[in-house]
Coordinates of C-alpha atoms and ligand atoms in Angstrom, one line a residue:
X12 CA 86.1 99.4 51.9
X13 CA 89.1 101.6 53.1
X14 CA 88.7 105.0 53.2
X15 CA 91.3 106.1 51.2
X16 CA 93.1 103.8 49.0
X17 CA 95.6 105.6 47.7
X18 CA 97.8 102.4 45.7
X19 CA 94.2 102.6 43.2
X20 CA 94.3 106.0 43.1
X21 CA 97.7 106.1 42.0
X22 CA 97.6 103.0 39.5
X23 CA 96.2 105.3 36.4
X24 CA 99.1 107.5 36.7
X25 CA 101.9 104.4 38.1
X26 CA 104.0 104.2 34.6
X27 CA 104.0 107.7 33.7
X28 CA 105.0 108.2 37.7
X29 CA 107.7 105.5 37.2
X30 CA 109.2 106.9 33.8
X31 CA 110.1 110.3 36.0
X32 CA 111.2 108.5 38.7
X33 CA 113.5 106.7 36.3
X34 CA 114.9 110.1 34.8
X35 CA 115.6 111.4 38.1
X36 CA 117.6 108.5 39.3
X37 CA 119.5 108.8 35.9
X38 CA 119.8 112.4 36.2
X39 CA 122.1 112.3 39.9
X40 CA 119.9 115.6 40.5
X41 CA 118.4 115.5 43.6
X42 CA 117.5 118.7 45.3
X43 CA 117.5 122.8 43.7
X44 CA 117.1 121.4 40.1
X45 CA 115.5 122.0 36.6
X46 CA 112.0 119.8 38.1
X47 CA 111.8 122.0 41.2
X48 CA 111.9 125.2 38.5
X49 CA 109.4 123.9 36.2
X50 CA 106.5 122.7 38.9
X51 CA 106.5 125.8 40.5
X52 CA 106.1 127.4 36.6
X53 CA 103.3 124.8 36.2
X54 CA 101.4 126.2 39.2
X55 CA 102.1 129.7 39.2
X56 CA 100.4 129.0 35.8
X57 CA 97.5 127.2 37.0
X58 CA 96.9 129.3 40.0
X59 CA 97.5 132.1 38.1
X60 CA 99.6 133.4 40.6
X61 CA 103.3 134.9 40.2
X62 CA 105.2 132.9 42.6
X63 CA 105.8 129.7 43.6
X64 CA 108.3 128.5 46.5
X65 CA 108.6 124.3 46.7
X66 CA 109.0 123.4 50.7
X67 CA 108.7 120.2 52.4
X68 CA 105.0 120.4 53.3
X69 CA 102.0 122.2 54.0
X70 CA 103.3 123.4 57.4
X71 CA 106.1 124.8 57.0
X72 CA 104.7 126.7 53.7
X73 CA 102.0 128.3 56.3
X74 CA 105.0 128.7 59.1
X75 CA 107.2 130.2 56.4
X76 CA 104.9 133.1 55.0
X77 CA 104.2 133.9 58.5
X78 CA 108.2 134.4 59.0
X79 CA 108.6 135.9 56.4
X80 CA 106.3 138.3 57.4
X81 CA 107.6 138.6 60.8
X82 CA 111.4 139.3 58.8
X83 CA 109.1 142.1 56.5
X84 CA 108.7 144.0 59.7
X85 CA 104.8 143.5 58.9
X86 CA 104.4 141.3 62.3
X87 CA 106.1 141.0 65.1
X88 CA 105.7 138.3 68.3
X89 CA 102.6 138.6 69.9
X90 CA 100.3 139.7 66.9
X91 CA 97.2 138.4 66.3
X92 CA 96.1 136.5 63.3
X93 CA 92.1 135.5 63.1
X94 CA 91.8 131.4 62.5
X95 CA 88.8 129.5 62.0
X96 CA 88.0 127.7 65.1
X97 CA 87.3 124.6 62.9
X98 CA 90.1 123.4 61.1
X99 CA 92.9 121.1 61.3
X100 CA 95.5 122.1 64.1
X101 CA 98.5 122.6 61.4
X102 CA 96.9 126.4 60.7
X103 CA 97.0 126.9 64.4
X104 CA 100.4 125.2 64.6
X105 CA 101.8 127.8 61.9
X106 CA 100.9 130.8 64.2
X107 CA 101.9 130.0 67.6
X108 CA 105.1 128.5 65.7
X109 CA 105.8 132.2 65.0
X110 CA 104.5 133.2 68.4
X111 CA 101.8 135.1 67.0
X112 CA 98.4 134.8 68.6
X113 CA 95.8 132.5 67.2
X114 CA 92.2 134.2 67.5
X115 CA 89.6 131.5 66.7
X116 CA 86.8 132.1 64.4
X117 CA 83.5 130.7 64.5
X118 CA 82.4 128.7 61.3
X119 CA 79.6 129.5 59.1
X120 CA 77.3 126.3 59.8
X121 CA 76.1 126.1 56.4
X122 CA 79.6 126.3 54.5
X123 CA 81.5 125.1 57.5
X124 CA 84.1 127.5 56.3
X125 CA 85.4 130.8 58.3
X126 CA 81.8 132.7 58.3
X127 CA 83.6 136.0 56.7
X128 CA 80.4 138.1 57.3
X129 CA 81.1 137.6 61.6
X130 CA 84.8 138.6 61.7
X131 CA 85.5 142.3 62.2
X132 CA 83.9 142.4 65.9
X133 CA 87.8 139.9 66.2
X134 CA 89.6 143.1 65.4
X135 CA 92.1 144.3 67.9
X136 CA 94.8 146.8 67.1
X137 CA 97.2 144.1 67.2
X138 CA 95.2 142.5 64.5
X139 CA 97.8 141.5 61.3
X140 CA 96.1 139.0 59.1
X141 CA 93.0 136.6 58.8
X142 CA 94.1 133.3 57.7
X143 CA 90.6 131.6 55.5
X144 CA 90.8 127.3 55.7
X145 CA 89.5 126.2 52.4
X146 CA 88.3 123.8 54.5
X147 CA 87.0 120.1 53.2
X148 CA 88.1 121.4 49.4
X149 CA 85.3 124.7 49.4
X150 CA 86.9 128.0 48.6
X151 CA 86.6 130.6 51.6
X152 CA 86.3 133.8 49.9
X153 CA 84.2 136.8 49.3
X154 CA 84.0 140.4 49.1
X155 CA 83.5 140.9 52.8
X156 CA 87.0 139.6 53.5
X157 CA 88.3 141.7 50.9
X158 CA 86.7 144.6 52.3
X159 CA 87.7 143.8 55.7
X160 CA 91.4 143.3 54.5
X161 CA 91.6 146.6 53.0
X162 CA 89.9 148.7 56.1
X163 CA 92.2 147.1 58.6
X164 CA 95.2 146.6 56.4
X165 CA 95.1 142.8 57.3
X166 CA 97.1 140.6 55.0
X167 CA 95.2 137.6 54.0
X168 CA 96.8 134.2 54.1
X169 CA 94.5 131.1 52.4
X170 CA 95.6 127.4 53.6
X171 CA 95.0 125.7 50.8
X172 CA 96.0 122.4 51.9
X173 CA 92.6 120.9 51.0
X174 CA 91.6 122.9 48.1
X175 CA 93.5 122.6 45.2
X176 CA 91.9 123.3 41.9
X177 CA 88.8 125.5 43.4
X178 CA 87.6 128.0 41.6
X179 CA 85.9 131.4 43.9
X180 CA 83.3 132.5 42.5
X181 CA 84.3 136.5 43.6
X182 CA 88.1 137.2 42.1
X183 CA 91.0 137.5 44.4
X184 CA 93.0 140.6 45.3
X185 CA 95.5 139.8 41.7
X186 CA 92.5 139.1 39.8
X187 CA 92.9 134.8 40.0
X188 CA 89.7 133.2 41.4
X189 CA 91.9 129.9 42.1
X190 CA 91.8 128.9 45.7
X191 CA 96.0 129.3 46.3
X192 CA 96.1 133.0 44.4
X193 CA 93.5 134.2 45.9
X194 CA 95.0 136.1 49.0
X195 CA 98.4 138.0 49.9
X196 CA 99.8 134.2 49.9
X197 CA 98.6 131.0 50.2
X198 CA 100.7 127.7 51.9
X199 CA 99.9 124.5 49.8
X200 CA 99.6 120.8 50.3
X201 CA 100.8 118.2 48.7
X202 CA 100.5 115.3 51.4
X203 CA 99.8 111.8 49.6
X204 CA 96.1 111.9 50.3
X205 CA 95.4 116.2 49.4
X206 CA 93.4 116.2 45.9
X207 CA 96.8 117.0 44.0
X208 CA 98.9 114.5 46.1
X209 CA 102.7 114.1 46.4
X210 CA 104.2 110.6 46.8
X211 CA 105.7 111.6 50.2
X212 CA 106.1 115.4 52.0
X213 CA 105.5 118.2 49.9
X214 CA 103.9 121.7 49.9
X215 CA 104.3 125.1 48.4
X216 CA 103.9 128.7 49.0
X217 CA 102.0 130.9 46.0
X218 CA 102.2 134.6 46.2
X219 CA 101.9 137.3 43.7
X220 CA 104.3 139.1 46.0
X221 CA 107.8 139.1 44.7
X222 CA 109.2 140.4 48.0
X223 CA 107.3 137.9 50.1
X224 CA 108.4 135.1 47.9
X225 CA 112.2 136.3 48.1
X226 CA 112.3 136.0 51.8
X227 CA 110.4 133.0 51.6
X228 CA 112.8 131.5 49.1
X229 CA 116.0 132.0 52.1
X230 CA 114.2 131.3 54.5
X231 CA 113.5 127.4 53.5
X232 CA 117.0 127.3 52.3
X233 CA 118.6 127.9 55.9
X234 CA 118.0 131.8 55.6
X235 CA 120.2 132.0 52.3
X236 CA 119.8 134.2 49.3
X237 CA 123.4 133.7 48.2
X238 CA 125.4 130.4 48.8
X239 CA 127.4 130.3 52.4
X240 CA 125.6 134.4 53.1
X241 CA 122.9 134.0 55.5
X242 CA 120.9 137.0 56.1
X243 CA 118.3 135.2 57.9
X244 CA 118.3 132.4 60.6
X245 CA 116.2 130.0 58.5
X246 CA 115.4 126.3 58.2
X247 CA 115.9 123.6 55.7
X248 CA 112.4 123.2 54.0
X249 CA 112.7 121.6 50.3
X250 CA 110.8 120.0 48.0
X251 CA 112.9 117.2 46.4
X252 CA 113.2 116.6 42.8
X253 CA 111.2 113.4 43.1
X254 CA 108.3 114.3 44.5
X255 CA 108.3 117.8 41.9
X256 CA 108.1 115.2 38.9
X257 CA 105.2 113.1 40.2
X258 CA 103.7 116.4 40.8
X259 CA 104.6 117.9 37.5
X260 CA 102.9 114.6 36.3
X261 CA 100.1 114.6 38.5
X262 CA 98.9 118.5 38.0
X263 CA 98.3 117.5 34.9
X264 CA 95.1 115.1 35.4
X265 CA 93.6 117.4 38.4
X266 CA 90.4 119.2 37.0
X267 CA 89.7 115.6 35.7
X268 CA 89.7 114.1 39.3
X269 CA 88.5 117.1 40.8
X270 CA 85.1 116.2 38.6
X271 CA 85.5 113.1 39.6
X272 CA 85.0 114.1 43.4
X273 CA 81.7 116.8 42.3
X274 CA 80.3 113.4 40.8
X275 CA 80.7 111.7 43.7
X276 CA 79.5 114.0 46.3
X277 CA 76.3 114.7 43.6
X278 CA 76.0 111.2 43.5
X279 CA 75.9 110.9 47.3
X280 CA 73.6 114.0 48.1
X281 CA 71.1 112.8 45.9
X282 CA 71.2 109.2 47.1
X283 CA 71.1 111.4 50.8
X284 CA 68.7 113.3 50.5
X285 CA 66.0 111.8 51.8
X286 CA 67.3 110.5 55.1
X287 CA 67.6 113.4 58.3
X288 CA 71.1 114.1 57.7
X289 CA 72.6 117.1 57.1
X290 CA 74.6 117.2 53.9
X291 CA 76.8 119.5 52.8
X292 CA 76.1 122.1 50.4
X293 CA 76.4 121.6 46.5
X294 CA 79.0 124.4 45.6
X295 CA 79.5 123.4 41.4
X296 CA 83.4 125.0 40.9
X297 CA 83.9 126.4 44.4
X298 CA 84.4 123.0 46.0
X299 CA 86.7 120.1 44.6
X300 CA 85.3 117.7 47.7
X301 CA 88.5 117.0 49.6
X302 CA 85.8 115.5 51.7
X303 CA 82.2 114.8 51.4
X304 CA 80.9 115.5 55.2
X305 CA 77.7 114.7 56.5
X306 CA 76.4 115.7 59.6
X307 CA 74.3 113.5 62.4
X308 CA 72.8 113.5 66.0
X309 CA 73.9 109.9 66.5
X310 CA 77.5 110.1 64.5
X311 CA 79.3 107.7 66.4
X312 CA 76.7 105.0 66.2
X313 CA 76.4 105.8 62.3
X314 CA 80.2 105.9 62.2
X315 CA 80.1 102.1 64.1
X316 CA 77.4 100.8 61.9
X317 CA 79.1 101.4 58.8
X318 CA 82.3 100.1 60.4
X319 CA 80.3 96.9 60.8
X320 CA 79.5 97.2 57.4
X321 CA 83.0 97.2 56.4
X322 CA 82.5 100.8 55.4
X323 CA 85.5 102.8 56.8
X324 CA 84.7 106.2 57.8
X325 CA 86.9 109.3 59.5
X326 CA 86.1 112.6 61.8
X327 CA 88.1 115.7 60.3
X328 CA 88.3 116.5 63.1
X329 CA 87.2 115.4 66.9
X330 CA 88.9 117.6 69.1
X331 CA 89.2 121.3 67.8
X332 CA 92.7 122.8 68.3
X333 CA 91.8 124.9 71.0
X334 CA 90.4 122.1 73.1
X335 CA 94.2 120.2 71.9
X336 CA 96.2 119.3 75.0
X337 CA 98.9 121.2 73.3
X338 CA 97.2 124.4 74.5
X339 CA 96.2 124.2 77.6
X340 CA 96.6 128.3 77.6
X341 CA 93.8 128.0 75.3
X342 CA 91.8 124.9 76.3
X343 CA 89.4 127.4 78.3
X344 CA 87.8 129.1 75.0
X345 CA 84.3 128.2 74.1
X346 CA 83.2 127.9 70.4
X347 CA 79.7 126.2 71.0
X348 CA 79.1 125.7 67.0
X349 CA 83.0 124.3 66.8
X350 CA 82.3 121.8 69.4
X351 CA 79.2 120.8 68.3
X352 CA 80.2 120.1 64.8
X353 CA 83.2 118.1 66.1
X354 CA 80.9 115.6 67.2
X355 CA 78.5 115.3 64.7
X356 CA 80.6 115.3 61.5
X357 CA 81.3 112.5 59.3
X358 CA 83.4 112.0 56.3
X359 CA 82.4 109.3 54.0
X360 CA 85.0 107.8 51.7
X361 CA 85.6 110.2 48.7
X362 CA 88.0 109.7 45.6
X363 CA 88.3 110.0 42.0
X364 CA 88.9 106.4 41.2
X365 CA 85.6 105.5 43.8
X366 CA 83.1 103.1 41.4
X367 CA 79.1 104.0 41.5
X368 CA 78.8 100.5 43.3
X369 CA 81.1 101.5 46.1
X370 CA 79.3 105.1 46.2
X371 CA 75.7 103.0 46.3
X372 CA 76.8 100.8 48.9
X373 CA 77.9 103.9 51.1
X374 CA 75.1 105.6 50.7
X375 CA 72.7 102.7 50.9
X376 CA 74.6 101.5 54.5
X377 CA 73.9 105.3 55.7
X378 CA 70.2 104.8 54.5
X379 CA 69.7 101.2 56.5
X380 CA 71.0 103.1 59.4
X381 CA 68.6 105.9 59.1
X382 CA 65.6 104.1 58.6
X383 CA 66.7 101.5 61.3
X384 CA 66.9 104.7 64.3
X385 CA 63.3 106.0 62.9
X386 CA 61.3 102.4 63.2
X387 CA 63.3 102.6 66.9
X388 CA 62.4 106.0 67.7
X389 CA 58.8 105.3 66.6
X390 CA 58.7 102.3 69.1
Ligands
PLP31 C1 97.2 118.8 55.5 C2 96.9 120.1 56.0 C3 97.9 121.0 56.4 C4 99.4 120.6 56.5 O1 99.9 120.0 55.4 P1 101.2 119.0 55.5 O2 101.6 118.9 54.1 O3 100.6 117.7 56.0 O4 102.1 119.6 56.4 C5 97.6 122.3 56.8 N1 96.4 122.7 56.9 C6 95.3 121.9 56.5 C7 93.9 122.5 56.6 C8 95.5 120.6 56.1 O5 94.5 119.8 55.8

């Protein structure tokens, strides 16, 4: 069973996805068209944000609010922004990109998510923004980052590579509780395996912030506002018209496959929930289960038996990014609770189009493994 398979995935939606393809070819549009326009309407309306800003892909959405920033006069070089210690190394990437300072977070164990109750002792006076993961598809969000925000004057950037269509339960500082509106401005995903995914590199930046999303705009387009008149030195970041129709398309059937996911990972918890593994926490709209994680002493042995099981299986992530051999400057810093979930985390193979049998057989390979290491341990 592969972990992802995203040809299924995509089969419900193939001849819609073809038909667009078809018009775009037709059309001889190709880049800066009328599809571009109306995917960013079709978020800012599901986000309920007021801006959106197509770019190539998840990184450079998070590189480019942090530029545009930087151009704002709201950061300069050497500012610190807080990152959770545990997430994939692209946030991390964005900030030293902008040689800004990364200051690494410590996760909440039982959300795994930036613990936003533990984060004002990270305050310096360099301090510019706090940058919540929406890690593994659960909304990071709450009143004590709002509060926090407001007493330090922090701007408050969400990747929301992993979490599209979550709902917070606490409203965000423009009143949206979508994960994606609920910050100053939020860098988006659209990689082919994110819940709302792209058939090739795509992202997005969502702000309710018309000047942010200006100098956003210019920069992506080589630092342009107006043709051949640079008032920035920008790069080329674009989403294509191609990948803005399948994604026009493909918005459309999200809250369906984001239920889809809750099912699954209810499913699996309650098929779980007997055996001594840690399982994540049931979250109802908060979470849209980018991945279903569970946690274990023995991981690599569980990972190996359900390999020999033909059960595929992935670690988001093994090596935290300050421990990356990309920063050595960096590789010194100890996050105990980072670490330690870095090698006992687990992702089981979640997705919409994922049959009950598949789910069973998961979850009943996980079981044979935990019973096996108790009759041992009893020996
Ligand atoms: C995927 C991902 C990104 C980067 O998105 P790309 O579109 O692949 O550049 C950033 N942050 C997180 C947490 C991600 O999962």
């Amino acid at each position: 069973m592969k972990f992802l398979d995203l040809q299924r995935e995509n089969a419900p939606y193939a001849e819609e996805l073809k038909r667009v393809a078809a018009e775009v070819i037709d059309s001889g549009w190709f880049l800066q068209g009328e599809r571009v326009a109306s995917f960013e309407q079709q978020l800012c309306s599901y986000l309920g944000c007021r801006y959106a800003v197509a770019v190539g892909n998840g990184l450079d959405a998070l590189r480019l609010i942090l530029k545009a920033y930087i151009e704002l006069g709201v950061m300069q070089e050497g500012d610190e922004i807080i990152v959770p210690a545990n997430t994939y190394i692209a946030t991390v990437l964005a900030v030293t990109d902008n040689r800004l300072v990364p200051v690494f977070a410590e996760p909440d164990e039982r959300t795994l998510n930036l613990n936003i109750h533990h984060l004002e002792h990270l305050i310096t006076s360099r301090t510019r923004a706090v940058m919540p993961v929406h890690l593994y598809g659960r909304s990071c969000w709450g009143e004590p980052l709002k509060e926090l925000a407001g007493k330090y004057r922090l701007k408050i950037i969400e990747d929301n590579a992993q979490a599209m269509g979550a709902r917070s339960r606490v409203p965000g500082l423009s009143g949206s509780c979508m994960s994606g509106a609920l910050g100053d401005a939020a860098g988006n995903s659209f990689y082919p395996s994110k819940n709302l995914g792209a058939l090739g590199d795509a992202g997005a930046v969502t702000t309710s912030d018309a000047e942010l999303a200006e100098v956003v705009r210019a920069l992506a387009n080589y630092g342009s506002h107006r043709k051949y008149y640079n008032r920035y030195q920008g790069f080329n970041s674009r989403m294509d018209e191609l990948q803005a129709a399948f994604l026009s398309v493909k918005l459309n059937y999200l809250d369906a496959e984001n239920a889809k996911r809750r099912d699954c990972a209810s499913f699996y918890s309650k098929l779980l929930k007997d055996t001594p593994l840690v399982l994540p926490e049931s979250a109802g709209e908060e979470h849209v289960w980018h991945q279903y994680i569970v946690r274990c002493g023995e991981r690599d042995r569980l990972q190996e038996w359900l390999h020999s099981q033909h059960v595929d299986t992935q670690i988001h992530y093994p090596v935290p990014p300050h421990k990356q051999s990309c920063y050595p400057r960096y590789n010194h810093l100890q996050f105990p609770l980072t670490e330690r979930l870095s090698q006992e985390m687990l992702s089981l193979p979640i997705a919409p189009g994922m049959t009950v049998e598949e789910l069973s057989f998961v979850a009943e390979s996980v079981c044979r493994f935990c019973m096996g290491r108790e009759l041992s341990q009893n020996k």
